[in-house]
Amino acid sequence: MILLNARQQDILQLLLHHSGQFIQIQNVADQLHCSEKTVRNDCKMIEQYIAAIHRQR
């Protein structure tokens, strides 16, 4: 099973908090003090995490 690290969990919380709204990668990166590339990579991991949960149901 895929597990999310703390930063990935923070990104997921930000996305859920801004559900239905656009949020720029740069804004997420600035809030979490990381690069845009890191946020993009983490979003890919979050997508895999959600897909794995969905497959289990």
PDB file of N, CA, C and O in Angstrom:
ATOM      1  N   MET A   1       0.837  -1.180   0.000  1.00  0.00           N
ATOM      2  CA  MET A   1       0.000   0.000   0.000  1.00  0.00           C
ATOM      3  C   MET A   1       0.884   1.246   0.000  1.00  0.00           C
ATOM      4  O   MET A   1       1.915   1.293   0.663  1.00  0.00           O
ATOM      5  N   ILE A   2       0.462   2.223  -0.731  1.00  0.00           N
ATOM      6  CA  ILE A   2       1.181   3.495  -0.824  1.00  0.00           C
ATOM      7  C   ILE A   2       0.860   4.331   0.409  1.00  0.00           C
ATOM      8  O   ILE A   2      -0.292   4.451   0.810  1.00  0.00           O
ATOM      9  N   LEU A   3       1.886   4.903   1.014  1.00  0.00           N
ATOM     10  CA  LEU A   3       1.713   5.815   2.143  1.00  0.00           C
ATOM     11  C   LEU A   3       2.188   7.199   1.736  1.00  0.00           C
ATOM     12  O   LEU A   3       3.143   7.334   0.969  1.00  0.00           O
ATOM     13  N   LEU A   4       1.533   8.214   2.240  1.00  0.00           N
ATOM     14  CA  LEU A   4       1.917   9.585   1.950  1.00  0.00           C
ATOM     15  C   LEU A   4       2.819  10.119   3.052  1.00  0.00           C
ATOM     16  O   LEU A   4       2.566   9.880   4.231  1.00  0.00           O
ATOM     17  N   ASN A   5       3.854  10.871   2.654  1.00  0.00           N
ATOM     18  CA  ASN A   5       4.695  11.515   3.658  1.00  0.00           C
ATOM     19  C   ASN A   5       3.992  12.787   4.164  1.00  0.00           C
ATOM     20  O   ASN A   5       2.915  13.148   3.675  1.00  0.00           O
ATOM     21  N   ALA A   6       4.591  13.458   5.102  1.00  0.00           N
ATOM     22  CA  ALA A   6       3.950  14.622   5.735  1.00  0.00           C
ATOM     23  C   ALA A   6       3.664  15.736   4.727  1.00  0.00           C
ATOM     24  O   ALA A   6       2.589  16.350   4.751  1.00  0.00           O
ATOM     25  N   ARG A   7       4.605  16.014   3.824  1.00  0.00           N
ATOM     26  CA  ARG A   7       4.392  17.070   2.830  1.00  0.00           C
ATOM     27  C   ARG A   7       3.261  16.703   1.883  1.00  0.00           C
ATOM     28  O   ARG A   7       2.415  17.541   1.546  1.00  0.00           O
ATOM     29  N   GLN A   8       3.206  15.452   1.464  1.00  0.00           N
ATOM     30  CA  GLN A   8       2.136  15.006   0.581  1.00  0.00           C
ATOM     31  C   GLN A   8       0.784  15.103   1.283  1.00  0.00           C
ATOM     32  O   GLN A   8      -0.212  15.491   0.672  1.00  0.00           O
ATOM     33  N   GLN A   9       0.747  14.789   2.559  1.00  0.00           N
ATOM     34  CA  GLN A   9      -0.486  14.945   3.330  1.00  0.00           C
ATOM     35  C   GLN A   9      -0.888  16.413   3.411  1.00  0.00           C
ATOM     36  O   GLN A   9      -2.068  16.744   3.298  1.00  0.00           O
ATOM     37  N   ASP A  10       0.106  17.297   3.570  1.00  0.00           N
ATOM     38  CA  ASP A  10      -0.180  18.735   3.601  1.00  0.00           C
ATOM     39  C   ASP A  10      -0.747  19.207   2.266  1.00  0.00           C
ATOM     40  O   ASP A  10      -1.695  20.002   2.224  1.00  0.00           O
ATOM     41  N   ILE A  11      -0.188  18.722   1.174  1.00  0.00           N
ATOM     42  CA  ILE A  11      -0.692  19.080  -0.158  1.00  0.00           C
ATOM     43  C   ILE A  11      -2.123  18.600  -0.318  1.00  0.00           C
ATOM     44  O   ILE A  11      -2.994  19.342  -0.789  1.00  0.00           O
ATOM     45  N   LEU A  12      -2.385  17.368   0.084  1.00  0.00           N
ATOM     46  CA  LEU A  12      -3.735  16.827  -0.010  1.00  0.00           C
ATOM     47  C   LEU A  12      -4.714  17.667   0.802  1.00  0.00           C
ATOM     48  O   LEU A  12      -5.813  17.980   0.337  1.00  0.00           O
ATOM     49  N   GLN A  13      -4.324  18.077   1.992  1.00  0.00           N
ATOM     50  CA  GLN A  13      -5.184  18.925   2.822  1.00  0.00           C
ATOM     51  C   GLN A  13      -5.444  20.267   2.136  1.00  0.00           C
ATOM     52  O   GLN A  13      -6.575  20.766   2.161  1.00  0.00           O
ATOM     53  N   LEU A  14      -4.413  20.854   1.534  1.00  0.00           N
ATOM     54  CA  LEU A  14      -4.600  22.110   0.802  1.00  0.00           C
ATOM     55  C   LEU A  14      -5.578  21.934  -0.351  1.00  0.00           C
ATOM     56  O   LEU A  14      -6.454  22.770  -0.571  1.00  0.00           O
ATOM     57  N   LEU A  15      -5.424  20.836  -1.084  1.00  0.00           N
ATOM     58  CA  LEU A  15      -6.322  20.580  -2.211  1.00  0.00           C
ATOM     59  C   LEU A  15      -7.757  20.385  -1.746  1.00  0.00           C
ATOM     60  O   LEU A  15      -8.699  20.890  -2.366  1.00  0.00           O
ATOM     61  N   LEU A  16      -7.931  19.663  -0.665  1.00  0.00           N
ATOM     62  CA  LEU A  16      -9.274  19.452  -0.128  1.00  0.00           C
ATOM     63  C   LEU A  16      -9.875  20.752   0.391  1.00  0.00           C
ATOM     64  O   LEU A  16     -11.062  21.015   0.211  1.00  0.00           O
ATOM     65  N   HIS A  17      -9.048  21.582   1.010  1.00  0.00           N
ATOM     66  CA  HIS A  17      -9.511  22.869   1.535  1.00  0.00           C
ATOM     67  C   HIS A  17      -9.944  23.800   0.409  1.00  0.00           C
ATOM     68  O   HIS A  17     -10.875  24.588   0.576  1.00  0.00           O
ATOM     69  N   HIS A  18      -9.278  23.696  -0.745  1.00  0.00           N
ATOM     70  CA  HIS A  18      -9.597  24.538  -1.896  1.00  0.00           C
ATOM     71  C   HIS A  18     -10.404  23.768  -2.948  1.00  0.00           C
ATOM     72  O   HIS A  18     -10.358  24.101  -4.128  1.00  0.00           O
ATOM     73  N   SER A  19     -11.144  22.770  -2.517  1.00  0.00           N
ATOM     74  CA  SER A  19     -11.931  21.941  -3.425  1.00  0.00           C
ATOM     75  C   SER A  19     -12.862  22.810  -4.274  1.00  0.00           C
ATOM     76  O   SER A  19     -13.532  23.700  -3.770  1.00  0.00           O
ATOM     77  N   GLY A  20     -12.863  22.545  -5.571  1.00  0.00           N
ATOM     78  CA  GLY A  20     -13.707  23.309  -6.485  1.00  0.00           C
ATOM     79  C   GLY A  20     -13.096  24.628  -6.905  1.00  0.00           C
ATOM     80  O   GLY A  20     -13.714  25.395  -7.647  1.00  0.00           O
ATOM     81  N   GLN A  21     -11.883  24.909  -6.451  1.00  0.00           N
ATOM     82  CA  GLN A  21     -11.196  26.152  -6.792  1.00  0.00           C
ATOM     83  C   GLN A  21      -9.878  25.814  -7.477  1.00  0.00           C
ATOM     84  O   GLN A  21      -9.343  24.718  -7.317  1.00  0.00           O
ATOM     85  N   PHE A  22      -9.371  26.778  -8.213  1.00  0.00           N
ATOM     86  CA  PHE A  22      -8.044  26.618  -8.789  1.00  0.00           C
ATOM     87  C   PHE A  22      -7.012  27.040  -7.750  1.00  0.00           C
ATOM     88  O   PHE A  22      -7.214  27.998  -7.017  1.00  0.00           O
ATOM     89  N   ILE A  23      -5.934  26.290  -7.692  1.00  0.00           N
ATOM     90  CA  ILE A  23      -4.808  26.666  -6.831  1.00  0.00           C
ATOM     91  C   ILE A  23      -3.540  26.454  -7.648  1.00  0.00           C
ATOM     92  O   ILE A  23      -3.358  25.408  -8.280  1.00  0.00           O
ATOM     93  N   GLN A  24      -2.695  27.451  -7.676  1.00  0.00           N
ATOM     94  CA  GLN A  24      -1.492  27.386  -8.490  1.00  0.00           C
ATOM     95  C   GLN A  24      -0.408  26.583  -7.774  1.00  0.00           C
ATOM     96  O   GLN A  24      -0.244  26.679  -6.556  1.00  0.00           O
ATOM     97  N   ILE A  25       0.312  25.815  -8.576  1.00  0.00           N
ATOM     98  CA  ILE A  25       1.412  25.006  -8.046  1.00  0.00           C
ATOM     99  C   ILE A  25       2.402  25.891  -7.289  1.00  0.00           C
ATOM    100  O   ILE A  25       2.882  25.525  -6.220  1.00  0.00           O
ATOM    101  N   GLN A  26       2.686  27.057  -7.830  1.00  0.00           N
ATOM    102  CA  GLN A  26       3.644  27.968  -7.190  1.00  0.00           C
ATOM    103  C   GLN A  26       3.161  28.368  -5.801  1.00  0.00           C
ATOM    104  O   GLN A  26       3.951  28.452  -4.867  1.00  0.00           O
ATOM    105  N   ASN A  27       1.866  28.597  -5.631  1.00  0.00           N
ATOM    106  CA  ASN A  27       1.328  28.960  -4.317  1.00  0.00           C
ATOM    107  C   ASN A  27       1.506  27.823  -3.311  1.00  0.00           C
ATOM    108  O   ASN A  27       1.853  28.055  -2.153  1.00  0.00           O
ATOM    109  N   VAL A  28       1.261  26.608  -3.769  1.00  0.00           N
ATOM    110  CA  VAL A  28       1.439  25.439  -2.898  1.00  0.00           C
ATOM    111  C   VAL A  28       2.913  25.313  -2.523  1.00  0.00           C
ATOM    112  O   VAL A  28       3.256  25.123  -1.349  1.00  0.00           O
ATOM    113  N   ALA A  29       3.785  25.445  -3.517  1.00  0.00           N
ATOM    114  CA  ALA A  29       5.228  25.340  -3.273  1.00  0.00           C
ATOM    115  C   ALA A  29       5.691  26.407  -2.281  1.00  0.00           C
ATOM    116  O   ALA A  29       6.475  26.124  -1.372  1.00  0.00           O
ATOM    117  N   ASP A  30       5.194  27.627  -2.445  1.00  0.00           N
ATOM    118  CA  ASP A  30       5.571  28.711  -1.533  1.00  0.00           C
ATOM    119  C   ASP A  30       5.112  28.422  -0.109  1.00  0.00           C
ATOM    120  O   ASP A  30       5.860  28.633   0.845  1.00  0.00           O
ATOM    121  N   GLN A  31       3.887  27.930   0.037  1.00  0.00           N
ATOM    122  CA  GLN A  31       3.352  27.636   1.370  1.00  0.00           C
ATOM    123  C   GLN A  31       4.129  26.525   2.063  1.00  0.00           C
ATOM    124  O   GLN A  31       4.290  26.542   3.283  1.00  0.00           O
ATOM    125  N   LEU A  32       4.588  25.555   1.279  1.00  0.00           N
ATOM    126  CA  LEU A  32       5.268  24.397   1.857  1.00  0.00           C
ATOM    127  C   LEU A  32       6.796  24.499   1.778  1.00  0.00           C
ATOM    128  O   LEU A  32       7.504  23.558   2.168  1.00  0.00           O
ATOM    129  N   HIS A  33       7.282  25.613   1.251  1.00  0.00           N
ATOM    130  CA  HIS A  33       8.732  25.861   1.163  1.00  0.00           C
ATOM    131  C   HIS A  33       9.456  24.748   0.405  1.00  0.00           C
ATOM    132  O   HIS A  33      10.424  24.162   0.889  1.00  0.00           O
ATOM    133  N   CYS A  34       8.935  24.452  -0.781  1.00  0.00           N
ATOM    134  CA  CYS A  34       9.572  23.465  -1.646  1.00  0.00           C
ATOM    135  C   CYS A  34       9.446  23.941  -3.090  1.00  0.00           C
ATOM    136  O   CYS A  34       8.864  24.986  -3.363  1.00  0.00           O
ATOM    137  N   SER A  35       9.966  23.184  -4.013  1.00  0.00           N
ATOM    138  CA  SER A  35       9.935  23.573  -5.424  1.00  0.00           C
ATOM    139  C   SER A  35       8.623  23.144  -6.083  1.00  0.00           C
ATOM    140  O   SER A  35       7.909  22.264  -5.581  1.00  0.00           O
ATOM    141  N   GLU A  36       8.341  23.779  -7.217  1.00  0.00           N
ATOM    142  CA  GLU A  36       7.159  23.392  -7.993  1.00  0.00           C
ATOM    143  C   GLU A  36       7.293  21.946  -8.466  1.00  0.00           C
ATOM    144  O   GLU A  36       6.301  21.208  -8.489  1.00  0.00           O
ATOM    145  N   LYS A  37       8.492  21.538  -8.830  1.00  0.00           N
ATOM    146  CA  LYS A  37       8.735  20.162  -9.284  1.00  0.00           C
ATOM    147  C   LYS A  37       8.388  19.165  -8.179  1.00  0.00           C
ATOM    148  O   LYS A  37       7.768  18.128  -8.438  1.00  0.00           O
ATOM    149  N   THR A  38       8.739  19.497  -6.954  1.00  0.00           N
ATOM    150  CA  THR A  38       8.422  18.628  -5.819  1.00  0.00           C
ATOM    151  C   THR A  38       6.910  18.511  -5.667  1.00  0.00           C
ATOM    152  O   THR A  38       6.389  17.404  -5.456  1.00  0.00           O
ATOM    153  N   VAL A  39       6.203  19.614  -5.796  1.00  0.00           N
ATOM    154  CA  VAL A  39       4.737  19.585  -5.675  1.00  0.00           C
ATOM    155  C   VAL A  39       4.146  18.724  -6.788  1.00  0.00           C
ATOM    156  O   VAL A  39       3.257  17.908  -6.536  1.00  0.00           O
ATOM    157  N   ARG A  40       4.651  18.884  -8.003  1.00  0.00           N
ATOM    158  CA  ARG A  40       4.131  18.070  -9.119  1.00  0.00           C
ATOM    159  C   ARG A  40       4.368  16.577  -8.864  1.00  0.00           C
ATOM    160  O   ARG A  40       3.486  15.748  -9.091  1.00  0.00           O
ATOM    161  N   ASN A  41       5.572  16.244  -8.418  1.00  0.00           N
ATOM    162  CA  ASN A  41       5.882  14.839  -8.120  1.00  0.00           C
ATOM    163  C   ASN A  41       4.994  14.315  -6.996  1.00  0.00           C
ATOM    164  O   ASN A  41       4.502  13.176  -7.056  1.00  0.00           O
ATOM    165  N   ASP A  42       4.792  15.133  -5.985  1.00  0.00           N
ATOM    166  CA  ASP A  42       3.934  14.717  -4.869  1.00  0.00           C
ATOM    167  C   ASP A  42       2.494  14.537  -5.332  1.00  0.00           C
ATOM    168  O   ASP A  42       1.804  13.621  -4.868  1.00  0.00           O
ATOM    169  N   CYS A  43       2.031  15.377  -6.241  1.00  0.00           N
ATOM    170  CA  CYS A  43       0.662  15.233  -6.753  1.00  0.00           C
ATOM    171  C   CYS A  43       0.496  13.909  -7.498  1.00  0.00           C
ATOM    172  O   CYS A  43      -0.558  13.263  -7.398  1.00  0.00           O
ATOM    173  N   LYS A  44       1.536  13.492  -8.213  1.00  0.00           N
ATOM    174  CA  LYS A  44       1.492  12.189  -8.880  1.00  0.00           C
ATOM    175  C   LYS A  44       1.365  11.067  -7.844  1.00  0.00           C
ATOM    176  O   LYS A  44       0.606  10.120  -8.034  1.00  0.00           O
ATOM    177  N   MET A  45       2.097  11.191  -6.747  1.00  0.00           N
ATOM    178  CA  MET A  45       2.031  10.183  -5.684  1.00  0.00           C
ATOM    179  C   MET A  45       0.656  10.193  -5.026  1.00  0.00           C
ATOM    180  O   MET A  45       0.090   9.129  -4.738  1.00  0.00           O
ATOM    181  N   ILE A  46       0.099  11.366  -4.810  1.00  0.00           N
ATOM    182  CA  ILE A  46      -1.237  11.484  -4.221  1.00  0.00           C
ATOM    183  C   ILE A  46      -2.272  10.836  -5.141  1.00  0.00           C
ATOM    184  O   ILE A  46      -3.165  10.124  -4.680  1.00  0.00           O
ATOM    185  N   GLU A  47      -2.131  11.048  -6.441  1.00  0.00           N
ATOM    186  CA  GLU A  47      -3.041  10.435  -7.408  1.00  0.00           C
ATOM    187  C   GLU A  47      -2.966   8.908  -7.332  1.00  0.00           C
ATOM    188  O   GLU A  47      -3.986   8.217  -7.343  1.00  0.00           O
ATOM    189  N   GLN A  48      -1.748   8.375  -7.221  1.00  0.00           N
ATOM    190  CA  GLN A  48      -1.567   6.921  -7.091  1.00  0.00           C
ATOM    191  C   GLN A  48      -2.174   6.416  -5.783  1.00  0.00           C
ATOM    192  O   GLN A  48      -2.781   5.339  -5.750  1.00  0.00           O
ATOM    193  N   TYR A  49      -2.009   7.179  -4.726  1.00  0.00           N
ATOM    194  CA  TYR A  49      -2.561   6.830  -3.417  1.00  0.00           C
ATOM    195  C   TYR A  49      -4.088   6.744  -3.490  1.00  0.00           C
ATOM    196  O   TYR A  49      -4.686   5.759  -3.028  1.00  0.00           O
ATOM    197  N   ILE A  50      -4.711   7.734  -4.098  1.00  0.00           N
ATOM    198  CA  ILE A  50      -6.173   7.750  -4.219  1.00  0.00           C
ATOM    199  C   ILE A  50      -6.648   6.600  -5.098  1.00  0.00           C
ATOM    200  O   ILE A  50      -7.640   5.933  -4.782  1.00  0.00           O
ATOM    201  N   ALA A  51      -5.934   6.332  -6.189  1.00  0.00           N
ATOM    202  CA  ALA A  51      -6.297   5.222  -7.076  1.00  0.00           C
ATOM    203  C   ALA A  51      -6.210   3.892  -6.336  1.00  0.00           C
ATOM    204  O   ALA A  51      -7.072   3.018  -6.504  1.00  0.00           O
ATOM    205  N   ALA A  52      -5.184   3.724  -5.499  1.00  0.00           N
ATOM    206  CA  ALA A  52      -5.019   2.477  -4.741  1.00  0.00           C
ATOM    207  C   ALA A  52      -6.166   2.296  -3.757  1.00  0.00           C
ATOM    208  O   ALA A  52      -6.675   1.184  -3.606  1.00  0.00           O
ATOM    209  N   ILE A  53      -6.565   3.368  -3.107  1.00  0.00           N
ATOM    210  CA  ILE A  53      -7.694   3.288  -2.181  1.00  0.00           C
ATOM    211  C   ILE A  53      -8.968   2.925  -2.922  1.00  0.00           C
ATOM    212  O   ILE A  53      -9.749   2.090  -2.487  1.00  0.00           O
ATOM    213  N   HIS A  54      -9.140   3.536  -4.076  1.00  0.00           N
ATOM    214  CA  HIS A  54     -10.343   3.272  -4.886  1.00  0.00           C
ATOM    215  C   HIS A  54     -10.387   1.807  -5.339  1.00  0.00           C
ATOM    216  O   HIS A  54     -11.453   1.181  -5.348  1.00  0.00           O
ATOM    217  N   ARG A  55      -9.225   1.244  -5.703  1.00  0.00           N
ATOM    218  CA  ARG A  55      -9.172  -0.151  -6.141  1.00  0.00           C
ATOM    219  C   ARG A  55      -9.513  -1.118  -5.016  1.00  0.00           C
ATOM    220  O   ARG A  55     -10.025  -2.214  -5.251  1.00  0.00           O
ATOM    221  N   GLN A  56      -9.210  -0.736  -3.788  1.00  0.00           N
ATOM    222  CA  GLN A  56      -9.459  -1.610  -2.637  1.00  0.00           C
ATOM    223  C   GLN A  56     -10.938  -1.722  -2.304  1.00  0.00           C
ATOM    224  O   GLN A  56     -11.350  -2.671  -1.656  1.00  0.00           O
ATOM    225  N   ARG A  57     -11.726  -0.783  -2.754  1.00  0.00           N
ATOM    226  CA  ARG A  57     -13.164  -0.793  -2.405  1.00  0.00           C
ATOM    227  C   ARG A  57     -13.967  -1.628  -3.317  1.00  0.00           C
ATOM    228  O   ARG A  57     -13.855  -2.028  -4.303  1.00  0.00           O
TER     229      ARG A  57
END
